[in-house]
Each structure stands twice: as structure tokens, then as C-alpha cells.
Coordinates of C-alpha atoms and ligand atoms in Angstrom, one line a residue:
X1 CA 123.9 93.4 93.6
X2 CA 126.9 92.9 91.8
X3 CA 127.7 96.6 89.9
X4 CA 127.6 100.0 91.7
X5 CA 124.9 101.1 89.9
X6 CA 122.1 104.5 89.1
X7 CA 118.9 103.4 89.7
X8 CA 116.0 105.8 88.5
X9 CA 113.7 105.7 91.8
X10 CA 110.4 106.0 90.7
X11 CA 107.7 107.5 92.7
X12 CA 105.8 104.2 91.8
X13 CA 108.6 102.0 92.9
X14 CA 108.7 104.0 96.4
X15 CA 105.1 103.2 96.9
X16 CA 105.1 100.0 96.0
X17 CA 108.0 99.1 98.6
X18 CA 106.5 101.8 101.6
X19 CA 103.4 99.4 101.0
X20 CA 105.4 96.5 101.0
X21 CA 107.4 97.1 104.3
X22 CA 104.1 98.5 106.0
X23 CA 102.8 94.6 105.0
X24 CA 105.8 92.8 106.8
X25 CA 105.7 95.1 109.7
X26 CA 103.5 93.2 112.0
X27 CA 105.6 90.0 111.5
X28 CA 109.1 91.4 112.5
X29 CA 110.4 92.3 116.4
X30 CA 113.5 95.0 114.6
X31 CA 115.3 95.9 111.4
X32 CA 118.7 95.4 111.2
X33 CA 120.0 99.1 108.5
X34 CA 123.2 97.8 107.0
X35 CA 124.8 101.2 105.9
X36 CA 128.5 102.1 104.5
X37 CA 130.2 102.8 107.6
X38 CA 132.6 105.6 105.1
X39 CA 129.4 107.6 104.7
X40 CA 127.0 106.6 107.5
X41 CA 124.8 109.6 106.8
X42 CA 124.1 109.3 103.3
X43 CA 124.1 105.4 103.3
X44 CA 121.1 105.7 105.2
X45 CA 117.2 105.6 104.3
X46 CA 115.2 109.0 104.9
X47 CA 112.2 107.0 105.9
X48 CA 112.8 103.8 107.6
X49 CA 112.5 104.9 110.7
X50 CA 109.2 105.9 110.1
X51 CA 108.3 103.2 108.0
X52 CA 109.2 100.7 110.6
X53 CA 107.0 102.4 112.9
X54 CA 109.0 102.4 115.8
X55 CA 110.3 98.9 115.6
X56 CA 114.4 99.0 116.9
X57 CA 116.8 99.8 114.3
X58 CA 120.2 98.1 114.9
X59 CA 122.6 99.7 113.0
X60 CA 125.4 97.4 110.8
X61 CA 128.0 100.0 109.9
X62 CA 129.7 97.5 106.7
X63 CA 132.7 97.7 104.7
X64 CA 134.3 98.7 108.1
X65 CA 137.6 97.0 106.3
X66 CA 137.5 100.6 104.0
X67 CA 136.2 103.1 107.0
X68 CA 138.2 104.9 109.9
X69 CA 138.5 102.7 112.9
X70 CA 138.7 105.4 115.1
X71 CA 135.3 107.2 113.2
X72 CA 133.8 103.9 113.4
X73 CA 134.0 103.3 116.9
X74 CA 132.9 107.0 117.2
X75 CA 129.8 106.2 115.1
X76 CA 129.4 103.5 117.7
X77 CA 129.2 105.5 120.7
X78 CA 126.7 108.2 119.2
X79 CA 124.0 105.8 118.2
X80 CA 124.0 104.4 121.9
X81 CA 123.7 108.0 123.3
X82 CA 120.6 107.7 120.7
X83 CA 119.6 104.2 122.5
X84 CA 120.7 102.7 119.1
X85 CA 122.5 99.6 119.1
X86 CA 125.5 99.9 116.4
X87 CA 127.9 97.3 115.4
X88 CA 130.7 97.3 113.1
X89 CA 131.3 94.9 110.5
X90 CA 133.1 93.4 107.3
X91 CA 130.9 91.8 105.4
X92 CA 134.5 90.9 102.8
X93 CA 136.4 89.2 105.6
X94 CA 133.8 88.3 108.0
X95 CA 134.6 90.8 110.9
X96 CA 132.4 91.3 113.4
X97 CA 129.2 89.3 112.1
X98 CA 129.9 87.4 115.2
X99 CA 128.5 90.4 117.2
X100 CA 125.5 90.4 115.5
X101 CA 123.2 87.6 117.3
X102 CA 124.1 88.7 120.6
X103 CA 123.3 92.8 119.5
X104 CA 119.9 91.8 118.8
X105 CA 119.2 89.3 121.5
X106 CA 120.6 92.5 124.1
X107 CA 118.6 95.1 122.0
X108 CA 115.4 93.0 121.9
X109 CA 115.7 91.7 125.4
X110 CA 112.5 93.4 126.6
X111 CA 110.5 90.9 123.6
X112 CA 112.3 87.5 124.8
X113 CA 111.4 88.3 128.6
X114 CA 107.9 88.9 126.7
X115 CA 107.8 86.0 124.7
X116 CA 108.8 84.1 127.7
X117 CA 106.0 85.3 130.3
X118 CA 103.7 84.7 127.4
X119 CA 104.8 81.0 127.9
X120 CA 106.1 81.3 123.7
X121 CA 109.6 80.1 124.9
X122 CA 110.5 79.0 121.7
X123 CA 109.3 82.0 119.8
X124 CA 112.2 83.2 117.1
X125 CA 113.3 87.2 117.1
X126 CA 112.5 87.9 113.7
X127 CA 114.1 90.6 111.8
X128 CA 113.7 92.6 108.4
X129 CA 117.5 93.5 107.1
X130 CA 117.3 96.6 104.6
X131 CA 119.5 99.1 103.2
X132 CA 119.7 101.1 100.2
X133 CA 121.5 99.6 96.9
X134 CA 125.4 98.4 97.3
X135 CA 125.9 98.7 101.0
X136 CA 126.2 95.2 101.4
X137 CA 122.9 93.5 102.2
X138 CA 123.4 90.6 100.4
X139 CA 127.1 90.1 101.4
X140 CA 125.5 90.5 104.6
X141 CA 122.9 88.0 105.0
X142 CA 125.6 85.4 103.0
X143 CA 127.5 85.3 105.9
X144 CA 124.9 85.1 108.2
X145 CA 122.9 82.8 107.1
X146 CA 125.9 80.8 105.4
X147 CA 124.3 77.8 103.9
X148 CA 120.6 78.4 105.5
X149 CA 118.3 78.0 103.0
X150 CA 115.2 80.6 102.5
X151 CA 112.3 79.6 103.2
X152 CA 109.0 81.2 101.7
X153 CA 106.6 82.6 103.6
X154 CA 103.1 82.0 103.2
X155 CA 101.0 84.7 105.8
X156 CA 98.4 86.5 104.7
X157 CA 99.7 90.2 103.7
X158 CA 102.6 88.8 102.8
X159 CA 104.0 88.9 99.7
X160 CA 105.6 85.6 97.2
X161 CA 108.5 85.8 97.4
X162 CA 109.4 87.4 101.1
X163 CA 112.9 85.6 101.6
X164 CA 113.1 84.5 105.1
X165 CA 116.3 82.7 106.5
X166 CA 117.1 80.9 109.9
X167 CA 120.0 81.5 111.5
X168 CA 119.6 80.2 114.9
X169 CA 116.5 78.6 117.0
X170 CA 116.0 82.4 118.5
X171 CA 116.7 84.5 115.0
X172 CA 115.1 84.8 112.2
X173 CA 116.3 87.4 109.2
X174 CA 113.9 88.8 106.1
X175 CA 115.3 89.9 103.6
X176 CA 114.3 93.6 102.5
X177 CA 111.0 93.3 99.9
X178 CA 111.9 95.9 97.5
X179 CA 114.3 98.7 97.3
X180 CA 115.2 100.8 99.6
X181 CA 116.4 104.4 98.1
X182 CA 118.8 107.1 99.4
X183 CA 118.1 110.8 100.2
X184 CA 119.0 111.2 96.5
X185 CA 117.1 115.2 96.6
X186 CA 120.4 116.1 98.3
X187 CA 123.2 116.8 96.4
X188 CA 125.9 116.1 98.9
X189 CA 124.4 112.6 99.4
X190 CA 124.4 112.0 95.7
X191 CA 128.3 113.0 96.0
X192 CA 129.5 111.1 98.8
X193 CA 127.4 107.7 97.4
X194 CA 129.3 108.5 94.0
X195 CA 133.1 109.2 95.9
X196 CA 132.3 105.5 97.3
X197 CA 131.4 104.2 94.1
X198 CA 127.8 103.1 95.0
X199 CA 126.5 105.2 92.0
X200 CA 127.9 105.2 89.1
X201 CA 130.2 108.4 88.1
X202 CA 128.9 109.5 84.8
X203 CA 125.8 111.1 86.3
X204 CA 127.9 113.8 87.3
X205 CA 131.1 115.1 85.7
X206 CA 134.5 113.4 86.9
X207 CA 136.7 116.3 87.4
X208 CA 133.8 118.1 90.0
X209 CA 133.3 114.9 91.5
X210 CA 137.3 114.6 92.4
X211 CA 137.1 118.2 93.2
X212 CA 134.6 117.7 96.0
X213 CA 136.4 114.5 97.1
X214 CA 139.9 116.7 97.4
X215 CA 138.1 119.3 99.2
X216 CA 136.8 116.9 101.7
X217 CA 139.7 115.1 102.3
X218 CA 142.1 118.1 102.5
X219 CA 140.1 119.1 105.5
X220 CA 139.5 115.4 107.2
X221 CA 142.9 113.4 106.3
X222 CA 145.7 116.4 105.0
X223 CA 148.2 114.4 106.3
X224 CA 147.2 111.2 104.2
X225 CA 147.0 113.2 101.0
X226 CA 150.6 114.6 101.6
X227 CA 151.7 110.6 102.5
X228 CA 150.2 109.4 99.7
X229 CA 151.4 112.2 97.0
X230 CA 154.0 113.9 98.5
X231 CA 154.1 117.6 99.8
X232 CA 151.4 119.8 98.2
X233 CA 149.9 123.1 99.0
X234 CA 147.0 122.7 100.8
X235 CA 145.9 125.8 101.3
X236 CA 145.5 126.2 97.5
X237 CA 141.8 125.8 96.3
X238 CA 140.5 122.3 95.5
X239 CA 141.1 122.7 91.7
X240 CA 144.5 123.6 91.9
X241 CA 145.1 121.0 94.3
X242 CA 143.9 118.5 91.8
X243 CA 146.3 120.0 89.1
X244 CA 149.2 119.9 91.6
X245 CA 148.1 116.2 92.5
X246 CA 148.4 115.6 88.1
X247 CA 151.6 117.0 87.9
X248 CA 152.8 115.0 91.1
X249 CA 152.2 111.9 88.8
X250 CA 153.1 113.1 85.6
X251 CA 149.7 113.7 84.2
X252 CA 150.7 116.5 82.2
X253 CA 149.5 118.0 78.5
X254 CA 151.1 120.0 75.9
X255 CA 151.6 123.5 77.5
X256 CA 152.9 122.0 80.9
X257 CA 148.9 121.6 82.2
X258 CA 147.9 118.8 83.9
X259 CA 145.8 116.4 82.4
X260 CA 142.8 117.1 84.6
X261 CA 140.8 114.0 83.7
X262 CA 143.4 112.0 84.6
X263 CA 143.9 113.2 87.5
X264 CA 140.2 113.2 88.6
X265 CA 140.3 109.4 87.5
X266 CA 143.4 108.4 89.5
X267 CA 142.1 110.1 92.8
X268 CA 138.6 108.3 92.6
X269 CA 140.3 104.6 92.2
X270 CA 142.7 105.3 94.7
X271 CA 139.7 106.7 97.3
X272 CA 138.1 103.8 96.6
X273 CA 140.6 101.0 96.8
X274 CA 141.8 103.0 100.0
X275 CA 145.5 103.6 98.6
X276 CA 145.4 106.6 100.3
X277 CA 143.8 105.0 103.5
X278 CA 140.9 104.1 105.4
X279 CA 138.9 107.1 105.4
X280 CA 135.7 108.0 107.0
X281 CA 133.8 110.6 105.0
X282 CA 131.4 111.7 107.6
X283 CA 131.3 112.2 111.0
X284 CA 129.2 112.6 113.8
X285 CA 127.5 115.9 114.6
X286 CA 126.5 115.7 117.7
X287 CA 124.4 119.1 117.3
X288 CA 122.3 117.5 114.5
Ligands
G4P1 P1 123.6 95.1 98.3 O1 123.0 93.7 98.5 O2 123.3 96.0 99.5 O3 123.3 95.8 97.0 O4 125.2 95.0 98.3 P2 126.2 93.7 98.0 O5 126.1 92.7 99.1 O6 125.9 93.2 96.6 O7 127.6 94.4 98.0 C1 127.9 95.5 97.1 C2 129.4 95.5 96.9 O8 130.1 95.8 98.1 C3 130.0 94.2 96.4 O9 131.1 94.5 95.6 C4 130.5 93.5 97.7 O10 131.5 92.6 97.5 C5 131.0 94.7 98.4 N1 131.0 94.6 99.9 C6 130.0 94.2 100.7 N2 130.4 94.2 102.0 C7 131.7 94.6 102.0 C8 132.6 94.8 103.1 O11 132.4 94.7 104.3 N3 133.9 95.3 102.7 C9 134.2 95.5 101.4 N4 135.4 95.9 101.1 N5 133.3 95.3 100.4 C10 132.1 94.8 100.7 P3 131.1 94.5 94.1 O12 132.4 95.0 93.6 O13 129.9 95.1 93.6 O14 131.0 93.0 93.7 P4 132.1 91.8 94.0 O15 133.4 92.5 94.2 O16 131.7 91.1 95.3 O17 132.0 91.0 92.8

């Protein structure tokens, strides 16, 4: 998928893609989640895990180029307390895809022993990559896979259409059948997916939107809004800060105000194309 984008998810659509990743689940070993390692939480799916009836998720925390190396590797470390295998990667420059074979080959070592007492030496890991909309799937299995060629797949309960690649004699990858949606019923998820650009801005109002980025980021990275617009009152509420922010940059409108808009506008693309840094947007609650 090319454009951030607002997809209405239907309660048909859902169905239709629970049944569809019920149908594959006998034929895969794990899903591998790709999720946005800026916003880890809200990146994720509410129901895969049970949808993949307790099938190993490895976790690909992508777009680790944009994220907080020091939250990453924090991310990291919590899913293994969990027993979750995590890996970072960059799906834009290739970092870290290397990791990925061997994760799964560790995480599924239990199945090859399996396969091999079974006498199915031979037998491929196969697993189901999924993710909701703009975390990088695609990008994902393009480096992966490279030049690897889908191949359809032909079981019964299968759908046309299920796009299976090879990417070594041990590891297979399926691509996701349908879409996977995000905990869109809660507001701050809808937020954070919009501050990272994976929905689209106008179904929620700019200024609010920059608001609750400021607000966020004046308590995680004060010290990388003050590098990146000079020295600014922090302690001032989130509105003000975005006015102060204007001014800094000469967004200003007849009476002296700052052009809010503006403002709002400028702090978004500069979150996004990480001008003001590499910032991680959530972190790990280890109470949760
Ligand atoms: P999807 O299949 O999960 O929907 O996601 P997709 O691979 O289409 O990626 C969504 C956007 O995220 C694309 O940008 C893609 O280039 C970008 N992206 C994917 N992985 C990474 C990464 O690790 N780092 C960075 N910085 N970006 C990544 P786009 O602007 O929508 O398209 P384009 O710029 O590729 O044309």
C-alpha cells in the first residue's frame, strides 16, 4: 500500500478476514506481526493472538530507521520476558531482515526437532506475515523474498489467491489474506496511527491532532523540542505551546497571533520526517 490511508472497516470485511485466517491456520507453524516500532501498541491487531490460536507470534518492530533505538531495544527485551521473540527492522534500508530466518528457526525450534523425529526432514517452517494497513508488510516481504516468486496455493480451505513465497529450503512466508484492522474504538490509537501518518489527517481536526502530538512529546523528548525550536516554555499548556512553536517560525496573523494551522501542519511533517528526531511514541508498561 502505497498512500497512508482511512479505511472504513466493515463488520463484513472483519468476518470475512477472521474466517479467512481461521482457514490458513492449520497450514502455518507462526505469524510473523510487522508493527510500527514508533507506536508498537497501537500498530498492533486486537485479535490476532487469538485468531492464530496460539500459534507463536514473532514480533517485526519496522520503520526502526524513524523509532528510538534505545525504546526499540527496550521493546525487545519486554516481549522476551513475555517469551515473544522481537526483532527490529528497516524495511527502507534493509536493517535487520537478516535476523529474521534465524528468529524463527530459534522460536520454532521445538517444530524442526518435530519435523525431524517425524522423519519430515525436509519439511519447510511456514509462516503467515500480517499487520494492519501501512506498517510495512509489503516492504517487508519485498526484501525478504527479493526476487522469489509467489506461488499459489491450491489446498483445500484455502483460498485463490493465498500468496505464498520461498525464501529458503526451511521457510516459507504467506502473505496476510485480507486486512488486518487496528483497535480503531480507541481514540488514542486512532491518534497515535494519525501523528505517524498511517491514517490520513482529515478525519480528525489538525490543530487537536498537533495538540496531542506536543503534549506527548513535551513529556517524552522536551529536550528535542527545545533543540529543534529553540527555548520554549514547557510548562505552558499544549495549545500555547503550539502558538509559541508558530511564533518561533514566524507563523504569525494580523494581531500578532500565531497562525495556528500552520503551525499544526509544520509540527506533523516534521514528526514525521523525524526533523525533530527519532522518536518512540509508546513505551513499555510493564504493569499492563
Ligand atoms: P503495508 O504493506 O503494511 O500496507 O505497508 P507498505 O509496505 O506499503 O509500507 C507503507 C509505507 O511505509 C511505504 O511508504 C513504505 O515505503 C514505508 N516503509 C515501510 N517500511 C519502512 C521502514 O522500515 N522505514 C521507513 N522509513 N519507511 C518504511 P509510502 O510513503 O506509503 O510509499 P513509498 O514512499 O514507498 O512510495
Amino acid at each position: 500500500m502505497s498512500e497512508a490511508q482511512n479505511i472504513q472497516w466493515f463488520p463484513g470485511h472483519m468476518a470475512k478476514t477472521r474466517r479467512q485466517i481461521k482457514a490458513v491456520m492449520p497450514l502455518i507453524d507462526a505469524v510473523a506481526e510487522v508493527v510500527d516500532a514508533r507506536i508498537p501498541v497501537s500498530s498492533r491487531n486486537p485479535e490476532l493472538k487469538s485468531l492464530t490460536a496460539g500459534k507463536p507470534i514473532i514480533i517485526l518492530l519496522n520503520k526502526c530507521d524513524m523509532a528510538d533505538p534505545k525504546a526499540t531495544e527496550e521493546w525487545i527485551r519486554y516481549y522476551k520476558t513475555k517469551g515473544i521473540s522481537a526483532i527490529g527492522i528497516d524495511c527502507k534500508n534493509g536493517k535487520g531482515i537478516n535476523q529474521f530466518k534465524d528468529t524463527v528457526k530459534t522460536a520454532l525450534a521445538d517444530r524442526l526437532n518435530y519435523y525431524a523425529e517425524k522423519g519430515m526432514v525436509g519439511k519447510p517452517l511456514r509462516v503467515m506475515v500480517a499487520g494492519i494497513p501501512n506498517v510495512g508488510k509489503s516492504s517487508f516481504i519485498n526484501r525478504i523474498a527479493g526476487g522469489s516468486k509467489a506461488k499459489a496455493e491450491n489446498r483445500p480451505g484455502v483460498t485463490r489467491g493465498n500468496q505464498w513465497f520461498t525464501i529458503d529450503k526451511q521457510l516459507e512466508l504467506l502473505d496476510t489474506p485480507g486486512i488486518l484492522w487496528p483497535r480503531f474504538e480507541d481514540k488514542t490509537v486512532g491518534e497515535h496511527l494519525a501523528f505517524t501518518g498511517a491514517v490520513k489527517d482529515r478525519i480528525l481536526d489538525t490543530e487537536l491532532l498537533a495538540v496531542r502530538l506536543l503534549e506527548l512529546l513535551a513529556s517524552l523528548y522536551p529536550e528535542k523540542l527545545t533543540a529543534r525550536f529553540g527555548e520554549l516554555d514547557l510548562t505552558a499548556d499544549s495549545f500555547d505551546l503550539l502558538c509559541q512553536i508558530g511564533k518561533k517560525r514566524g507563523m504569525v496573523i494580523r494581531g500578532g497571533e500565531t497562525d495556528t494551522e500552520r503551525a499544526a501542519n509544520m509540527l506533523l511533517e516534521e514528526y514525521r520526517s523525524c526533523k525533530i528526531g527519532n522518536l518512540t511514541l509508546e513505551r513499555v508498561n510493564y504493569n499492563a
